[in-house]
Amino acid sequence: MKYVILVLTLVSFGLILSGFLITTENSEKCIGLGVVILFLLVFPLFTYYRWKDKNLKDYMLTKENLDKMRENQKENKY
C-alpha cells in the first residue's frame, strides 16, 4: 500500500509539473488530472493507510483522556 501511494503521488506531481512546463493543447488537462489523482486517490488512500490500525478513542477528548492529561501535567511540572 505504501508503494502504491508513493507511485500515485509521483505520477500526480509529474503530471502537474509536465502540465506547467510543456505548453501544448493538453497541458491544462495534465494539470487537472494530476490534481484529481492527488485529491481523490492519494489523500484518501494515505489517510486510510495511516489510520487503519489506530484506535480513534485514543485521540478523542473524553473525560478519561482529559484526566490523564491533567495527571501527566502535574507529574511533569518542573
PDB file of N, CA, C and O in Angstrom:
ATOM      1  N   MET A   1       0.825  -1.183   0.000  1.00  0.00           N
ATOM      2  CA  MET A   1       0.000   0.000   0.000  1.00  0.00           C
ATOM      3  C   MET A   1       0.879   1.260   0.000  1.00  0.00           C
ATOM      4  O   MET A   1       0.564   2.234  -0.666  1.00  0.00           O
ATOM      5  N   LYS A   2       1.981   1.206   0.755  1.00  0.00           N
ATOM      6  CA  LYS A   2       2.863   2.359   0.838  1.00  0.00           C
ATOM      7  C   LYS A   2       3.453   2.692  -0.528  1.00  0.00           C
ATOM      8  O   LYS A   2       3.552   3.865  -0.893  1.00  0.00           O
ATOM      9  N   TYR A   3       3.802   1.674  -1.281  1.00  0.00           N
ATOM     10  CA  TYR A   3       4.408   1.910  -2.594  1.00  0.00           C
ATOM     11  C   TYR A   3       3.385   2.394  -3.620  1.00  0.00           C
ATOM     12  O   TYR A   3       3.706   3.197  -4.494  1.00  0.00           O
ATOM     13  N   VAL A   4       2.149   1.938  -3.493  1.00  0.00           N
ATOM     14  CA  VAL A   4       1.083   2.416  -4.377  1.00  0.00           C
ATOM     15  C   VAL A   4       0.859   3.906  -4.150  1.00  0.00           C
ATOM     16  O   VAL A   4       0.734   4.689  -5.095  1.00  0.00           O
ATOM     17  N   ILE A   5       0.836   4.309  -2.883  1.00  0.00           N
ATOM     18  CA  ILE A   5       0.648   5.720  -2.554  1.00  0.00           C
ATOM     19  C   ILE A   5       1.821   6.545  -3.074  1.00  0.00           C
ATOM     20  O   ILE A   5       1.626   7.627  -3.646  1.00  0.00           O
ATOM     21  N   LEU A   6       3.025   6.036  -2.915  1.00  0.00           N
ATOM     22  CA  LEU A   6       4.206   6.749  -3.397  1.00  0.00           C
ATOM     23  C   LEU A   6       4.184   6.899  -4.916  1.00  0.00           C
ATOM     24  O   LEU A   6       4.442   7.992  -5.448  1.00  0.00           O
ATOM     25  N   VAL A   7       3.854   5.833  -5.616  1.00  0.00           N
ATOM     26  CA  VAL A   7       3.814   5.887  -7.081  1.00  0.00           C
ATOM     27  C   VAL A   7       2.728   6.847  -7.563  1.00  0.00           C
ATOM     28  O   VAL A   7       2.959   7.658  -8.466  1.00  0.00           O
ATOM     29  N   LEU A   8       1.546   6.774  -6.959  1.00  0.00           N
ATOM     30  CA  LEU A   8       0.468   7.685  -7.356  1.00  0.00           C
ATOM     31  C   LEU A   8       0.820   9.142  -7.067  1.00  0.00           C
ATOM     32  O   LEU A   8       0.492  10.034  -7.853  1.00  0.00           O
ATOM     33  N   THR A   9       1.515   9.385  -5.965  1.00  0.00           N
ATOM     34  CA  THR A   9       1.943  10.748  -5.648  1.00  0.00           C
ATOM     35  C   THR A   9       2.944  11.256  -6.683  1.00  0.00           C
ATOM     36  O   THR A   9       2.831  12.390  -7.162  1.00  0.00           O
ATOM     37  N   LEU A  10       3.909  10.418  -7.029  1.00  0.00           N
ATOM     38  CA  LEU A  10       4.900  10.825  -8.029  1.00  0.00           C
ATOM     39  C   LEU A  10       4.266  11.042  -9.397  1.00  0.00           C
ATOM     40  O   LEU A  10       4.620  11.993 -10.111  1.00  0.00           O
ATOM     41  N   VAL A  11       3.333  10.181  -9.770  1.00  0.00           N
ATOM     42  CA  VAL A  11       2.631  10.344 -11.054  1.00  0.00           C
ATOM     43  C   VAL A  11       1.839  11.643 -11.054  1.00  0.00           C
ATOM     44  O   VAL A  11       1.860  12.401 -12.028  1.00  0.00           O
ATOM     45  N   SER A  12       1.177  11.909  -9.969  1.00  0.00           N
ATOM     46  CA  SER A  12       0.373  13.121  -9.875  1.00  0.00           C
ATOM     47  C   SER A  12       1.235  14.369  -9.958  1.00  0.00           C
ATOM     48  O   SER A  12       0.928  15.306 -10.704  1.00  0.00           O
ATOM     49  N   PHE A  13       2.323  14.414  -9.191  1.00  0.00           N
ATOM     50  CA  PHE A  13       3.218  15.571  -9.271  1.00  0.00           C
ATOM     51  C   PHE A  13       3.884  15.673 -10.638  1.00  0.00           C
ATOM     52  O   PHE A  13       4.114  16.771 -11.142  1.00  0.00           O
ATOM     53  N   GLY A  14       4.194  14.537 -11.236  1.00  0.00           N
ATOM     54  CA  GLY A  14       4.756  14.546 -12.586  1.00  0.00           C
ATOM     55  C   GLY A  14       3.792  15.127 -13.604  1.00  0.00           C
ATOM     56  O   GLY A  14       4.184  15.912 -14.480  1.00  0.00           O
ATOM     57  N   LEU A  15       2.522  14.753 -13.507  1.00  0.00           N
ATOM     58  CA  LEU A  15       1.517  15.308 -14.412  1.00  0.00           C
ATOM     59  C   LEU A  15       1.345  16.813 -14.206  1.00  0.00           C
ATOM     60  O   LEU A  15       1.233  17.576 -15.179  1.00  0.00           O
ATOM     61  N   ILE A  16       1.336  17.242 -12.965  1.00  0.00           N
ATOM     62  CA  ILE A  16       1.183  18.671 -12.682  1.00  0.00           C
ATOM     63  C   ILE A  16       2.382  19.456 -13.215  1.00  0.00           C
ATOM     64  O   ILE A  16       2.226  20.478 -13.891  1.00  0.00           O
ATOM     65  N   LEU A  17       3.583  18.967 -12.947  1.00  0.00           N
ATOM     66  CA  LEU A  17       4.782  19.659 -13.433  1.00  0.00           C
ATOM     67  C   LEU A  17       4.887  19.657 -14.950  1.00  0.00           C
ATOM     68  O   LEU A  17       5.254  20.666 -15.558  1.00  0.00           O
ATOM     69  N   SER A  18       4.563  18.525 -15.561  1.00  0.00           N
ATOM     70  CA  SER A  18       4.632  18.480 -17.026  1.00  0.00           C
ATOM     71  C   SER A  18       3.586  19.397 -17.645  1.00  0.00           C
ATOM     72  O   SER A  18       3.814  19.979 -18.707  1.00  0.00           O
ATOM     73  N   GLY A  19       2.446  19.559 -16.994  1.00  0.00           N
ATOM     74  CA  GLY A  19       1.441  20.486 -17.482  1.00  0.00           C
ATOM     75  C   GLY A  19       1.915  21.925 -17.434  1.00  0.00           C
ATOM     76  O   GLY A  19       1.592  22.727 -18.304  1.00  0.00           O
ATOM     77  N   PHE A  20       2.686  22.265 -16.409  1.00  0.00           N
ATOM     78  CA  PHE A  20       3.204  23.623 -16.315  1.00  0.00           C
ATOM     79  C   PHE A  20       4.391  23.857 -17.245  1.00  0.00           C
ATOM     80  O   PHE A  20       4.554  24.953 -17.786  1.00  0.00           O
ATOM     81  N   LEU A  21       5.217  22.847 -17.418  1.00  0.00           N
ATOM     82  CA  LEU A  21       6.443  23.046 -18.203  1.00  0.00           C
ATOM     83  C   LEU A  21       6.243  22.899 -19.705  1.00  0.00           C
ATOM     84  O   LEU A  21       6.904  23.576 -20.479  1.00  0.00           O
ATOM     85  N   ILE A  22       5.370  22.002 -20.119  1.00  0.00           N
ATOM     86  CA  ILE A  22       5.146  21.762 -21.542  1.00  0.00           C
ATOM     87  C   ILE A  22       3.869  22.480 -21.948  1.00  0.00           C
ATOM     88  O   ILE A  22       2.804  22.249 -21.390  1.00  0.00           O
ATOM     89  N   THR A  23       3.991  23.353 -22.916  1.00  0.00           N
ATOM     90  CA  THR A  23       2.816  24.112 -23.351  1.00  0.00           C
ATOM     91  C   THR A  23       2.258  23.484 -24.628  1.00  0.00           C
ATOM     92  O   THR A  23       2.728  23.735 -25.731  1.00  0.00           O
ATOM     93  N   THR A  24       1.268  22.641 -24.456  1.00  0.00           N
ATOM     94  CA  THR A  24       0.559  22.038 -25.578  1.00  0.00           C
ATOM     95  C   THR A  24      -0.937  22.221 -25.346  1.00  0.00           C
ATOM     96  O   THR A  24      -1.355  22.872 -24.395  1.00  0.00           O
ATOM     97  N   GLU A  25      -1.716  21.623 -26.208  1.00  0.00           N
ATOM     98  CA  GLU A  25      -3.168  21.708 -26.058  1.00  0.00           C
ATOM     99  C   GLU A  25      -3.646  21.003 -24.792  1.00  0.00           C
ATOM    100  O   GLU A  25      -4.616  21.410 -24.172  1.00  0.00           O
ATOM    101  N   ASN A  26      -2.977  19.945 -24.428  1.00  0.00           N
ATOM    102  CA  ASN A  26      -3.413  19.111 -23.306  1.00  0.00           C
ATOM    103  C   ASN A  26      -2.729  19.441 -21.986  1.00  0.00           C
ATOM    104  O   ASN A  26      -2.846  18.684 -21.030  1.00  0.00           O
ATOM    105  N   SER A  27      -2.012  20.556 -21.915  1.00  0.00           N
ATOM    106  CA  SER A  27      -1.290  20.857 -20.670  1.00  0.00           C
ATOM    107  C   SER A  27      -2.244  21.121 -19.514  1.00  0.00           C
ATOM    108  O   SER A  27      -1.978  20.708 -18.387  1.00  0.00           O
ATOM    109  N   GLU A  28      -3.361  21.781 -19.770  1.00  0.00           N
ATOM    110  CA  GLU A  28      -4.333  22.022 -18.701  1.00  0.00           C
ATOM    111  C   GLU A  28      -5.005  20.727 -18.254  1.00  0.00           C
ATOM    112  O   GLU A  28      -5.327  20.561 -17.075  1.00  0.00           O
ATOM    113  N   LYS A  29      -5.196  19.803 -19.172  1.00  0.00           N
ATOM    114  CA  LYS A  29      -5.772  18.503 -18.816  1.00  0.00           C
ATOM    115  C   LYS A  29      -4.804  17.705 -17.951  1.00  0.00           C
ATOM    116  O   LYS A  29      -5.228  16.992 -17.038  1.00  0.00           O
ATOM    117  N   CYS A  30      -3.505  17.822 -18.235  1.00  0.00           N
ATOM    118  CA  CYS A  30      -2.500  17.132 -17.410  1.00  0.00           C
ATOM    119  C   CYS A  30      -2.505  17.680 -15.989  1.00  0.00           C
ATOM    120  O   CYS A  30      -2.455  16.909 -15.021  1.00  0.00           O
ATOM    121  N   ILE A  31      -2.582  18.990 -15.860  1.00  0.00           N
ATOM    122  CA  ILE A  31      -2.622  19.598 -14.536  1.00  0.00           C
ATOM    123  C   ILE A  31      -3.880  19.143 -13.797  1.00  0.00           C
ATOM    124  O   ILE A  31      -3.826  18.745 -12.625  1.00  0.00           O
ATOM    125  N   GLY A  32      -5.011  19.177 -14.466  1.00  0.00           N
ATOM    126  CA  GLY A  32      -6.265  18.770 -13.846  1.00  0.00           C
ATOM    127  C   GLY A  32      -6.266  17.310 -13.439  1.00  0.00           C
ATOM    128  O   GLY A  32      -6.739  16.954 -12.352  1.00  0.00           O
ATOM    129  N   LEU A  33      -5.746  16.442 -14.300  1.00  0.00           N
ATOM    130  CA  LEU A  33      -5.688  15.017 -13.980  1.00  0.00           C
ATOM    131  C   LEU A  33      -4.760  14.762 -12.795  1.00  0.00           C
ATOM    132  O   LEU A  33      -5.063  13.941 -11.922  1.00  0.00           O
ATOM    133  N   GLY A  34      -3.652  15.490 -12.738  1.00  0.00           N
ATOM    134  CA  GLY A  34      -2.741  15.347 -11.606  1.00  0.00           C
ATOM    135  C   GLY A  34      -3.392  15.751 -10.298  1.00  0.00           C
ATOM    136  O   GLY A  34      -3.245  15.082  -9.281  1.00  0.00           O
ATOM    137  N   VAL A  35      -4.150  16.840 -10.327  1.00  0.00           N
ATOM    138  CA  VAL A  35      -4.837  17.298  -9.119  1.00  0.00           C
ATOM    139  C   VAL A  35      -5.932  16.314  -8.713  1.00  0.00           C
ATOM    140  O   VAL A  35      -6.105  16.012  -7.526  1.00  0.00           O
ATOM    141  N   VAL A  36      -6.671  15.796  -9.689  1.00  0.00           N
ATOM    142  CA  VAL A  36      -7.736  14.828  -9.385  1.00  0.00           C
ATOM    143  C   VAL A  36      -7.154  13.561  -8.774  1.00  0.00           C
ATOM    144  O   VAL A  36      -7.679  13.041  -7.776  1.00  0.00           O
ATOM    145  N   ILE A  37      -6.066  13.063  -9.322  1.00  0.00           N
ATOM    146  CA  ILE A  37      -5.424  11.863  -8.767  1.00  0.00           C
ATOM    147  C   ILE A  37      -4.952  12.132  -7.342  1.00  0.00           C
ATOM    148  O   ILE A  37      -5.133  11.312  -6.443  1.00  0.00           O
ATOM    149  N   LEU A  38      -4.380  13.316  -7.136  1.00  0.00           N
ATOM    150  CA  LEU A  38      -3.858  13.652  -5.815  1.00  0.00           C
ATOM    151  C   LEU A  38      -4.968  13.723  -4.773  1.00  0.00           C
ATOM    152  O   LEU A  38      -4.861  13.137  -3.698  1.00  0.00           O
ATOM    153  N   PHE A  39      -6.059  14.401  -5.097  1.00  0.00           N
ATOM    154  CA  PHE A  39      -7.090  14.629  -4.086  1.00  0.00           C
ATOM    155  C   PHE A  39      -8.113  13.510  -3.982  1.00  0.00           C
ATOM    156  O   PHE A  39      -8.692  13.308  -2.924  1.00  0.00           O
ATOM    157  N   LEU A  40      -8.370  12.797  -5.049  1.00  0.00           N
ATOM    158  CA  LEU A  40      -9.390  11.744  -4.991  1.00  0.00           C
ATOM    159  C   LEU A  40      -8.820  10.343  -4.766  1.00  0.00           C
ATOM    160  O   LEU A  40      -9.555   9.437  -4.402  1.00  0.00           O
ATOM    161  N   LEU A  41      -7.534  10.167  -4.988  1.00  0.00           N
ATOM    162  CA  LEU A  41      -6.930   8.846  -4.773  1.00  0.00           C
ATOM    163  C   LEU A  41      -5.865   8.848  -3.687  1.00  0.00           C
ATOM    164  O   LEU A  41      -5.904   8.033  -2.771  1.00  0.00           O
ATOM    165  N   VAL A  42      -4.904   9.759  -3.802  1.00  0.00           N
ATOM    166  CA  VAL A  42      -3.755   9.715  -2.898  1.00  0.00           C
ATOM    167  C   VAL A  42      -4.137  10.083  -1.468  1.00  0.00           C
ATOM    168  O   VAL A  42      -3.795   9.365  -0.528  1.00  0.00           O
ATOM    169  N   PHE A  43      -4.840  11.191  -1.275  1.00  0.00           N
ATOM    170  CA  PHE A  43      -5.173  11.614   0.083  1.00  0.00           C
ATOM    171  C   PHE A  43      -6.053  10.612   0.815  1.00  0.00           C
ATOM    172  O   PHE A  43      -5.769  10.279   1.975  1.00  0.00           O
ATOM    173  N   PRO A  44      -7.131  10.089   0.208  1.00  0.00           N
ATOM    174  CA  PRO A  44      -7.905   9.079   0.942  1.00  0.00           C
ATOM    175  C   PRO A  44      -7.125   7.789   1.215  1.00  0.00           C
ATOM    176  O   PRO A  44      -7.246   7.209   2.304  1.00  0.00           O
ATOM    177  N   LEU A  45      -6.313   7.341   0.257  1.00  0.00           N
ATOM    178  CA  LEU A  45      -5.506   6.139   0.499  1.00  0.00           C
ATOM    179  C   LEU A  45      -4.495   6.370   1.612  1.00  0.00           C
ATOM    180  O   LEU A  45      -4.282   5.499   2.461  1.00  0.00           O
ATOM    181  N   PHE A  46      -3.870   7.538   1.606  1.00  0.00           N
ATOM    182  CA  PHE A  46      -2.894   7.857   2.646  1.00  0.00           C
ATOM    183  C   PHE A  46      -3.568   7.914   4.012  1.00  0.00           C
ATOM    184  O   PHE A  46      -3.049   7.381   4.996  1.00  0.00           O
ATOM    185  N   THR A  47      -4.737   8.535   4.087  1.00  0.00           N
ATOM    186  CA  THR A  47      -5.456   8.630   5.351  1.00  0.00           C
ATOM    187  C   THR A  47      -5.852   7.251   5.858  1.00  0.00           C
ATOM    188  O   THR A  47      -5.693   6.938   7.044  1.00  0.00           O
ATOM    189  N   TYR A  48      -6.359   6.408   4.976  1.00  0.00           N
ATOM    190  CA  TYR A  48      -6.727   5.044   5.378  1.00  0.00           C
ATOM    191  C   TYR A  48      -5.498   4.266   5.841  1.00  0.00           C
ATOM    192  O   TYR A  48      -5.530   3.577   6.860  1.00  0.00           O
ATOM    193  N   TYR A  49      -4.400   4.374   5.107  1.00  0.00           N
ATOM    194  CA  TYR A  49      -3.182   3.632   5.425  1.00  0.00           C
ATOM    195  C   TYR A  49      -2.633   4.036   6.793  1.00  0.00           C
ATOM    196  O   TYR A  49      -2.192   3.196   7.571  1.00  0.00           O
ATOM    197  N   ARG A  50      -2.667   5.329   7.114  1.00  0.00           N
ATOM    198  CA  ARG A  50      -2.111   5.796   8.369  1.00  0.00           C
ATOM    199  C   ARG A  50      -3.025   5.531   9.570  1.00  0.00           C
ATOM    200  O   ARG A  50      -2.547   5.433  10.688  1.00  0.00           O
ATOM    201  N   TRP A  51      -4.339   5.423   9.364  1.00  0.00           N
ATOM    202  CA  TRP A  51      -5.264   5.284  10.468  1.00  0.00           C
ATOM    203  C   TRP A  51      -5.859   3.892  10.621  1.00  0.00           C
ATOM    204  O   TRP A  51      -6.662   3.667  11.521  1.00  0.00           O
ATOM    205  N   LYS A  52      -5.486   2.937   9.778  1.00  0.00           N
ATOM    206  CA  LYS A  52      -6.178   1.653   9.785  1.00  0.00           C
ATOM    207  C   LYS A  52      -5.987   0.850  11.075  1.00  0.00           C
ATOM    208  O   LYS A  52      -6.872   0.125  11.473  1.00  0.00           O
ATOM    209  N   ASP A  53      -4.869   0.951  11.751  1.00  0.00           N
ATOM    210  CA  ASP A  53      -4.633   0.176  12.975  1.00  0.00           C
ATOM    211  C   ASP A  53      -4.694   1.030  14.235  1.00  0.00           C
ATOM    212  O   ASP A  53      -4.307   0.582  15.306  1.00  0.00           O
ATOM    213  N   LYS A  54      -5.181   2.229  14.127  1.00  0.00           N
ATOM    214  CA  LYS A  54      -5.249   3.131  15.272  1.00  0.00           C
ATOM    215  C   LYS A  54      -6.615   3.035  15.939  1.00  0.00           C
ATOM    216  O   LYS A  54      -7.615   2.739  15.316  1.00  0.00           O
ATOM    217  N   ASN A  55      -6.635   3.315  17.226  1.00  0.00           N
ATOM    218  CA  ASN A  55      -7.880   3.362  17.966  1.00  0.00           C
ATOM    219  C   ASN A  55      -8.310   4.821  18.059  1.00  0.00           C
ATOM    220  O   ASN A  55      -7.600   5.652  18.625  1.00  0.00           O
ATOM    221  N   LEU A  56      -9.446   5.136  17.522  1.00  0.00           N
ATOM    222  CA  LEU A  56      -9.916   6.517  17.474  1.00  0.00           C
ATOM    223  C   LEU A  56     -10.200   7.065  18.869  1.00  0.00           C
ATOM    224  O   LEU A  56     -10.091   8.265  19.105  1.00  0.00           O
ATOM    225  N   LYS A  57     -10.522   6.200  19.806  1.00  0.00           N
ATOM    226  CA  LYS A  57     -10.785   6.636  21.183  1.00  0.00           C
ATOM    227  C   LYS A  57      -9.567   7.306  21.809  1.00  0.00           C
ATOM    228  O   LYS A  57      -9.708   8.178  22.671  1.00  0.00           O
ATOM    229  N   ASP A  58      -8.371   6.904  21.411  1.00  0.00           N
ATOM    230  CA  ASP A  58      -7.155   7.485  21.981  1.00  0.00           C
ATOM    231  C   ASP A  58      -6.987   8.950  21.609  1.00  0.00           C
ATOM    232  O   ASP A  58      -6.261   9.683  22.273  1.00  0.00           O
ATOM    233  N   TYR A  59      -7.601   9.393  20.537  1.00  0.00           N
ATOM    234  CA  TYR A  59      -7.411  10.746  20.040  1.00  0.00           C
ATOM    235  C   TYR A  59      -8.597  11.665  20.321  1.00  0.00           C
ATOM    236  O   TYR A  59      -8.586  12.823  19.937  1.00  0.00           O
ATOM    237  N   MET A  60      -9.608  11.153  20.994  1.00  0.00           N
ATOM    238  CA  MET A  60     -10.781  11.963  21.312  1.00  0.00           C
ATOM    239  C   MET A  60     -10.637  12.565  22.704  1.00  0.00           C
ATOM    240  O   MET A  60     -10.043  11.961  23.591  1.00  0.00           O
ATOM    241  N   LEU A  61     -11.184  13.758  22.896  1.00  0.00           N
ATOM    242  CA  LEU A  61     -11.139  14.398  24.200  1.00  0.00           C
ATOM    243  C   LEU A  61     -12.323  13.931  25.044  1.00  0.00           C
ATOM    244  O   LEU A  61     -13.368  14.551  25.090  1.00  0.00           O
ATOM    245  N   THR A  62     -12.114  12.819  25.701  1.00  0.00           N
ATOM    246  CA  THR A  62     -13.130  12.304  26.612  1.00  0.00           C
ATOM    247  C   THR A  62     -12.733  12.684  28.036  1.00  0.00           C
ATOM    248  O   THR A  62     -11.633  13.185  28.289  1.00  0.00           O
ATOM    249  N   LYS A  63     -13.613  12.438  28.968  1.00  0.00           N
ATOM    250  CA  LYS A  63     -13.336  12.756  30.375  1.00  0.00           C
ATOM    251  C   LYS A  63     -12.113  11.996  30.873  1.00  0.00           C
ATOM    252  O   LYS A  63     -11.263  12.551  31.567  1.00  0.00           O
ATOM    253  N   GLU A  64     -12.003  10.725  30.482  1.00  0.00           N
ATOM    254  CA  GLU A  64     -10.862   9.904  30.914  1.00  0.00           C
ATOM    255  C   GLU A  64      -9.552  10.446  30.354  1.00  0.00           C
ATOM    256  O   GLU A  64      -8.546  10.534  31.070  1.00  0.00           O
ATOM    257  N   ASN A  65      -9.551  10.804  29.077  1.00  0.00           N
ATOM    258  CA  ASN A  65      -8.324  11.314  28.469  1.00  0.00           C
ATOM    259  C   ASN A  65      -7.936  12.674  29.038  1.00  0.00           C
ATOM    260  O   ASN A  65      -6.747  12.964  29.200  1.00  0.00           O
ATOM    261  N   LEU A  66      -8.921  13.515  29.336  1.00  0.00           N
ATOM    262  CA  LEU A  66      -8.608  14.797  29.957  1.00  0.00           C
ATOM    263  C   LEU A  66      -8.008  14.610  31.346  1.00  0.00           C
ATOM    264  O   LEU A  66      -7.065  15.313  31.733  1.00  0.00           O
ATOM    265  N   ASP A  67      -8.535  13.648  32.098  1.00  0.00           N
ATOM    266  CA  ASP A  67      -7.969  13.361  33.421  1.00  0.00           C
ATOM    267  C   ASP A  67      -6.533  12.859  33.312  1.00  0.00           C
ATOM    268  O   ASP A  67      -5.665  13.245  34.099  1.00  0.00           O
ATOM    269  N   LYS A  68      -6.266  12.006  32.330  1.00  0.00           N
ATOM    270  CA  LYS A  68      -4.894  11.515  32.109  1.00  0.00           C
ATOM    271  C   LYS A  68      -3.953  12.656  31.759  1.00  0.00           C
ATOM    272  O   LYS A  68      -2.815  12.716  32.228  1.00  0.00           O
ATOM    273  N   MET A  69      -4.428  13.568  30.919  1.00  0.00           N
ATOM    274  CA  MET A  69      -3.594  14.711  30.526  1.00  0.00           C
ATOM    275  C   MET A  69      -3.287  15.585  31.738  1.00  0.00           C
ATOM    276  O   MET A  69      -2.147  16.060  31.899  1.00  0.00           O
ATOM    277  N   ARG A  70      -4.264  15.815  32.589  1.00  0.00           N
ATOM    278  CA  ARG A  70      -4.044  16.630  33.790  1.00  0.00           C
ATOM    279  C   ARG A  70      -3.054  15.956  34.744  1.00  0.00           C
ATOM    280  O   ARG A  70      -2.198  16.616  35.337  1.00  0.00           O
ATOM    281  N   GLU A  71      -3.159  14.638  34.892  1.00  0.00           N
ATOM    282  CA  GLU A  71      -2.218  13.918  35.747  1.00  0.00           C
ATOM    283  C   GLU A  71      -0.805  14.000  35.195  1.00  0.00           C
ATOM    284  O   GLU A  71       0.143  14.183  35.937  1.00  0.00           O
ATOM    285  N   ASN A  72      -0.666  13.863  33.877  1.00  0.00           N
ATOM    286  CA  ASN A  72       0.654  13.956  33.267  1.00  0.00           C
ATOM    287  C   ASN A  72       1.251  15.343  33.412  1.00  0.00           C
ATOM    288  O   ASN A  72       2.458  15.501  33.594  1.00  0.00           O
ATOM    289  N   GLN A  73       0.408  16.368  33.350  1.00  0.00           N
ATOM    290  CA  GLN A  73       0.918  17.726  33.521  1.00  0.00           C
ATOM    291  C   GLN A  73       1.401  17.949  34.939  1.00  0.00           C
ATOM    292  O   GLN A  73       2.406  18.614  35.162  1.00  0.00           O
ATOM    293  N   LYS A  74       0.702  17.395  35.925  1.00  0.00           N
ATOM    294  CA  LYS A  74       1.117  17.553  37.314  1.00  0.00           C
ATOM    295  C   LYS A  74       2.436  16.834  37.572  1.00  0.00           C
ATOM    296  O   LYS A  74       3.297  17.318  38.291  1.00  0.00           O
ATOM    297  N   GLU A  75       2.606  15.650  36.983  1.00  0.00           N
ATOM    298  CA  GLU A  75       3.825  14.874  37.180  1.00  0.00           C
ATOM    299  C   GLU A  75       5.017  15.506  36.479  1.00  0.00           C
ATOM    300  O   GLU A  75       6.127  15.444  36.979  1.00  0.00           O
ATOM    301  N   ASN A  76       4.811  16.094  35.333  1.00  0.00           N
ATOM    302  CA  ASN A  76       5.911  16.631  34.536  1.00  0.00           C
ATOM    303  C   ASN A  76       6.211  18.098  34.802  1.00  0.00           C
ATOM    304  O   ASN A  76       7.023  18.690  34.107  1.00  0.00           O
ATOM    305  N   LYS A  77       5.570  18.702  35.771  1.00  0.00           N
ATOM    306  CA  LYS A  77       5.848  20.099  36.080  1.00  0.00           C
ATOM    307  C   LYS A  77       7.218  20.223  36.675  1.00  0.00           C
ATOM    308  O   LYS A  77       7.644  19.439  37.504  1.00  0.00           O
ATOM    309  N   TYR A  78       7.916  21.277  36.289  1.00  0.00           N
ATOM    310  CA  TYR A  78       9.269  21.481  36.797  1.00  0.00           C
ATOM    311  C   TYR A  78       9.242  22.268  38.045  1.00  0.00           C
ATOM    312  O   TYR A  78       8.936  23.180  38.440  1.00  0.00           O
TER     313      TYR A  78
END
